[in-house]
Amino acid sequence: MSRTSAAFSSAPATCSPASAPASAPTSTPASSTCPPSRPVPPFPPLRVGRGSGRLRRAVRRRRRAASAALAVVAAALAVGGTEAQASLGAPPPVVKPPPAAERMVSAPVRIADAATVRLLRPGNRVDVVAAERAQPPRVVAAGARVAEVPDADKGVGDGGALVVLSVPRDTARALVGAGATARLAVTLC
């Protein structure tokens, strides 16, 4: 054995009341090998799991601030961009008004195949195709909305069946012209 280990093993570990602080109560005898007990200081209770709410609120506050800052920067760039173009001699940008909504009209169209018309319901979207003998088929109206499908007894004849489509005025004129010179068919969109 070495000298230091012999010194430690030969001396008994005792706690004396003289080495303990005066304010701490001693509940153990003087020959005990344990240190004297000490009272636990008072502390506020721990609240586990409550920090995420604070974190969420902090992120939300910062998100609002970041959004406001980005809006201010975007406005500054928009104003600064047009002023910079004007200072370079470029004409100011032309703001076009939005296109006026096309007025829709109801156009009765005679479809060559009456069985196809029986498949249609109001609200369906169809493409109207004109088929002429000498030319390849062409689309006269794309995405036309079916407004009405008259009764089969009323609209059926030797020339097919009648269907009413809601289309712009120019497309209605094209449908009338195509119906006079070609057989019309529909495809569901």
Tab-separated table of C-alpha atoms in Angstrom:
chain	number	residue	atom	x	y	z
A	1	MET	CA	0.000	0.000	0.000
A	2	SER	CA	1.082	3.502	-0.580
A	3	ARG	CA	1.463	6.034	2.128
A	4	THR	CA	-1.555	8.193	1.076
A	5	SER	CA	-3.948	5.302	0.837
A	6	ALA	CA	-2.817	4.062	4.241
A	7	ALA	CA	-3.496	7.493	5.714
A	8	PHE	CA	-6.999	7.537	4.344
A	9	SER	CA	-7.839	4.042	5.410
A	10	SER	CA	-6.505	4.444	8.946
A	11	ALA	CA	-8.436	7.609	9.825
A	12	PRO	CA	-12.110	7.016	10.575
A	13	ALA	CA	-14.524	9.348	8.804
A	14	THR	CA	-16.510	11.046	11.475
A	15	CYS	CA	-18.587	14.151	11.577
A	16	SER	CA	-18.193	16.268	14.625
A	17	PRO	CA	-20.690	18.876	15.769
A	18	ALA	CA	-17.885	21.437	15.777
A	19	SER	CA	-17.431	21.204	12.013
A	20	ALA	CA	-21.159	21.636	11.295
A	21	PRO	CA	-22.583	25.155	10.938
A	22	ALA	CA	-24.188	26.592	14.013
A	23	SER	CA	-27.515	27.393	12.346
A	24	ALA	CA	-28.075	23.857	11.007
A	25	PRO	CA	-29.782	21.466	13.396
A	26	THR	CA	-27.838	18.343	14.079
A	27	SER	CA	-29.895	15.228	14.209
A	28	THR	CA	-27.043	12.765	14.090
A	29	PRO	CA	-24.658	11.860	16.863
A	30	ALA	CA	-21.032	13.014	16.769
A	31	SER	CA	-19.702	9.656	15.634
A	32	SER	CA	-21.777	9.492	12.460
A	33	THR	CA	-20.058	9.207	9.095
A	34	CYS	CA	-22.641	11.386	7.312
A	35	PRO	CA	-22.719	15.152	7.064
A	36	PRO	CA	-25.461	16.889	8.982
A	37	SER	CA	-28.771	17.360	7.223
A	38	ARG	CA	-29.632	20.803	5.919
A	39	PRO	CA	-33.051	22.270	5.238
A	40	VAL	CA	-34.201	22.666	1.610
A	41	PRO	CA	-34.453	26.351	0.666
A	42	PRO	CA	-37.864	27.565	-0.555
A	43	PHE	CA	-38.240	27.906	-4.346
A	44	PRO	CA	-41.125	28.592	-6.714
A	45	PRO	CA	-42.814	25.513	-8.193
A	46	LEU	CA	-41.612	24.323	-11.586
A	47	ARG	CA	-44.069	24.545	-14.457
A	48	VAL	CA	-43.116	21.988	-17.066
A	49	GLY	CA	-44.434	22.354	-20.620
A	50	ARG	CA	-45.497	25.987	-20.389
A	51	GLY	CA	-42.557	27.422	-22.342
A	52	SER	CA	-43.961	26.441	-25.746
A	53	GLY	CA	-46.861	28.889	-25.377
A	54	ARG	CA	-44.494	31.746	-24.755
A	55	LEU	CA	-42.392	30.667	-27.706
A	56	ARG	CA	-45.441	30.564	-29.985
A	57	ARG	CA	-46.518	34.029	-28.894
A	58	ALA	CA	-43.020	35.407	-29.510
A	59	VAL	CA	-42.901	33.871	-32.993
A	60	ARG	CA	-46.368	35.249	-33.763
A	61	ARG	CA	-45.332	38.745	-32.707
A	62	ARG	CA	-42.222	38.554	-34.851
A	63	ARG	CA	-44.186	37.190	-37.807
A	64	ARG	CA	-46.494	40.215	-37.711
A	65	ALA	CA	-43.541	42.552	-37.541
A	66	ALA	CA	-41.822	40.785	-40.441
A	67	SER	CA	-45.007	40.962	-42.539
A	68	ALA	CA	-45.373	44.657	-41.866
A	69	ALA	CA	-41.733	45.271	-42.736
A	70	LEU	CA	-42.048	43.346	-46.007
A	71	ALA	CA	-45.175	45.316	-46.941
A	72	VAL	CA	-43.354	48.609	-46.344
A	73	VAL	CA	-40.371	47.444	-48.424
A	74	ALA	CA	-42.648	46.296	-51.265
A	75	ALA	CA	-44.447	49.634	-51.307
A	76	ALA	CA	-41.138	51.504	-51.307
A	77	LEU	CA	-39.835	49.407	-54.192
A	78	ALA	CA	-43.023	49.903	-56.181
A	79	VAL	CA	-42.896	53.685	-55.781
A	80	GLY	CA	-39.149	53.851	-56.236
A	81	GLY	CA	-39.255	51.658	-59.340
A	82	THR	CA	-41.682	53.895	-61.223
A	83	GLU	CA	-39.837	57.036	-60.135
A	84	ALA	CA	-36.546	55.524	-61.293
A	85	GLN	CA	-38.021	54.700	-64.702
A	86	ALA	CA	-39.432	58.216	-64.984
A	87	SER	CA	-36.043	59.741	-64.134
A	88	LEU	CA	-34.410	57.673	-66.900
A	89	GLY	CA	-36.839	59.101	-69.455
A	90	ALA	CA	-39.019	56.023	-69.774
A	91	PRO	CA	-42.733	56.692	-70.102
A	92	PRO	CA	-44.838	55.805	-67.065
A	93	PRO	CA	-46.346	52.343	-67.169
A	94	VAL	CA	-49.730	52.121	-68.842
A	95	VAL	CA	-52.396	50.699	-66.589
A	96	LYS	CA	-54.983	48.886	-68.672
A	97	PRO	CA	-58.467	48.564	-67.278
A	98	PRO	CA	-59.638	45.006	-66.754
A	99	PRO	CA	-61.442	43.598	-69.781
A	100	ALA	CA	-65.155	44.073	-69.655
A	101	ALA	CA	-67.025	40.875	-69.012
A	102	GLU	CA	-68.297	39.463	-72.259
A	103	ARG	CA	-72.033	39.448	-72.470
A	104	MET	CA	-73.315	35.922	-72.774
A	105	VAL	CA	-76.243	35.143	-75.062
A	106	SER	CA	-78.375	32.044	-75.513
A	107	ALA	CA	-77.822	30.341	-78.844
A	108	PRO	CA	-80.064	27.478	-79.997
A	109	VAL	CA	-77.961	24.963	-81.908
A	110	ARG	CA	-79.178	21.913	-83.839
A	111	ILE	CA	-76.859	18.963	-83.207
A	112	ALA	CA	-76.781	16.254	-85.904
A	113	ASP	CA	-76.869	13.290	-83.467
A	114	ALA	CA	-80.026	13.386	-81.320
A	115	ALA	CA	-78.760	10.588	-79.037
A	116	THR	CA	-75.791	12.748	-78.034
A	117	VAL	CA	-78.107	15.588	-77.026
A	118	ARG	CA	-80.015	13.246	-74.682
A	119	LEU	CA	-76.747	12.818	-72.708
A	120	LEU	CA	-76.467	16.557	-72.031
A	121	ARG	CA	-77.682	18.309	-68.869
A	122	PRO	CA	-77.903	22.051	-68.098
A	123	GLY	CA	-74.564	23.253	-66.731
A	124	ASN	CA	-72.439	20.840	-68.788
A	125	ARG	CA	-69.540	22.272	-70.776
A	126	VAL	CA	-69.252	21.213	-74.424
A	127	ASP	CA	-67.113	21.861	-77.472
A	128	VAL	CA	-69.123	22.330	-80.667
A	129	VAL	CA	-67.435	20.823	-83.724
A	130	ALA	CA	-68.425	21.600	-87.315
A	131	ALA	CA	-67.856	18.798	-89.818
A	132	GLU	CA	-67.938	19.647	-93.519
A	133	ARG	CA	-67.413	17.108	-96.274
A	134	ALA	CA	-64.524	18.823	-98.063
A	135	GLN	CA	-62.671	20.137	-94.992
A	136	PRO	CA	-61.363	18.674	-91.724
A	137	PRO	CA	-63.553	19.180	-88.640
A	138	ARG	CA	-63.058	22.438	-86.724
A	139	VAL	CA	-64.049	23.615	-83.260
A	140	VAL	CA	-66.566	26.431	-83.504
A	141	ALA	CA	-67.213	26.939	-79.771
A	142	ALA	CA	-64.920	25.692	-76.993
A	143	GLY	CA	-66.204	25.232	-73.443
A	144	ALA	CA	-69.734	26.446	-74.145
A	145	ARG	CA	-72.138	26.009	-71.218
A	146	VAL	CA	-75.352	24.096	-71.849
A	147	ALA	CA	-78.172	26.409	-70.752
A	148	GLU	CA	-81.136	24.228	-71.652
A	149	VAL	CA	-81.944	20.906	-73.276
A	150	PRO	CA	-85.484	21.075	-74.676
A	151	ASP	CA	-87.723	18.007	-74.438
A	152	ALA	CA	-86.778	15.248	-76.829
A	153	ASP	CA	-90.214	15.379	-78.487
A	154	LYS	CA	-89.974	19.102	-79.236
A	155	GLY	CA	-86.379	19.407	-80.434
A	156	VAL	CA	-85.947	16.144	-82.347
A	157	GLY	CA	-86.424	16.083	-86.067
A	158	ASP	CA	-84.787	14.769	-89.197
A	159	GLY	CA	-81.950	17.214	-88.727
A	160	GLY	CA	-80.992	16.113	-85.182
A	161	ALA	CA	-81.853	17.630	-81.807
A	162	LEU	CA	-81.884	21.132	-80.415
A	163	VAL	CA	-79.748	22.360	-77.508
A	164	VAL	CA	-79.438	25.904	-76.104
A	165	LEU	CA	-75.891	27.054	-75.324
A	166	SER	CA	-74.744	30.098	-73.361
A	167	VAL	CA	-71.912	31.673	-75.381
A	168	PRO	CA	-70.444	35.127	-76.153
A	169	ARG	CA	-72.149	37.068	-78.940
A	170	ASP	CA	-69.326	36.515	-81.476
A	171	THR	CA	-69.349	32.758	-80.852
A	172	ALA	CA	-73.139	32.697	-81.329
A	173	ARG	CA	-72.695	34.246	-84.779
A	174	ALA	CA	-70.054	31.648	-85.657
A	175	LEU	CA	-72.384	28.843	-84.517
A	176	VAL	CA	-75.225	30.136	-86.712
A	177	GLY	CA	-72.922	30.350	-89.715
A	178	ALA	CA	-71.455	26.895	-89.147
A	179	GLY	CA	-74.914	25.377	-88.603
A	180	ALA	CA	-76.019	26.660	-92.011
A	181	THR	CA	-73.124	25.052	-93.923
A	182	ALA	CA	-72.012	22.021	-91.857
A	183	ARG	CA	-73.244	19.299	-89.530
A	184	LEU	CA	-72.609	20.156	-85.865
A	185	ALA	CA	-71.564	17.721	-83.140
A	186	VAL	CA	-70.693	18.190	-79.462
A	187	THR	CA	-68.071	16.723	-77.165
A	188	LEU	CA	-68.332	16.916	-73.391
A	189	CYS	CA	-65.525	18.831	-71.680
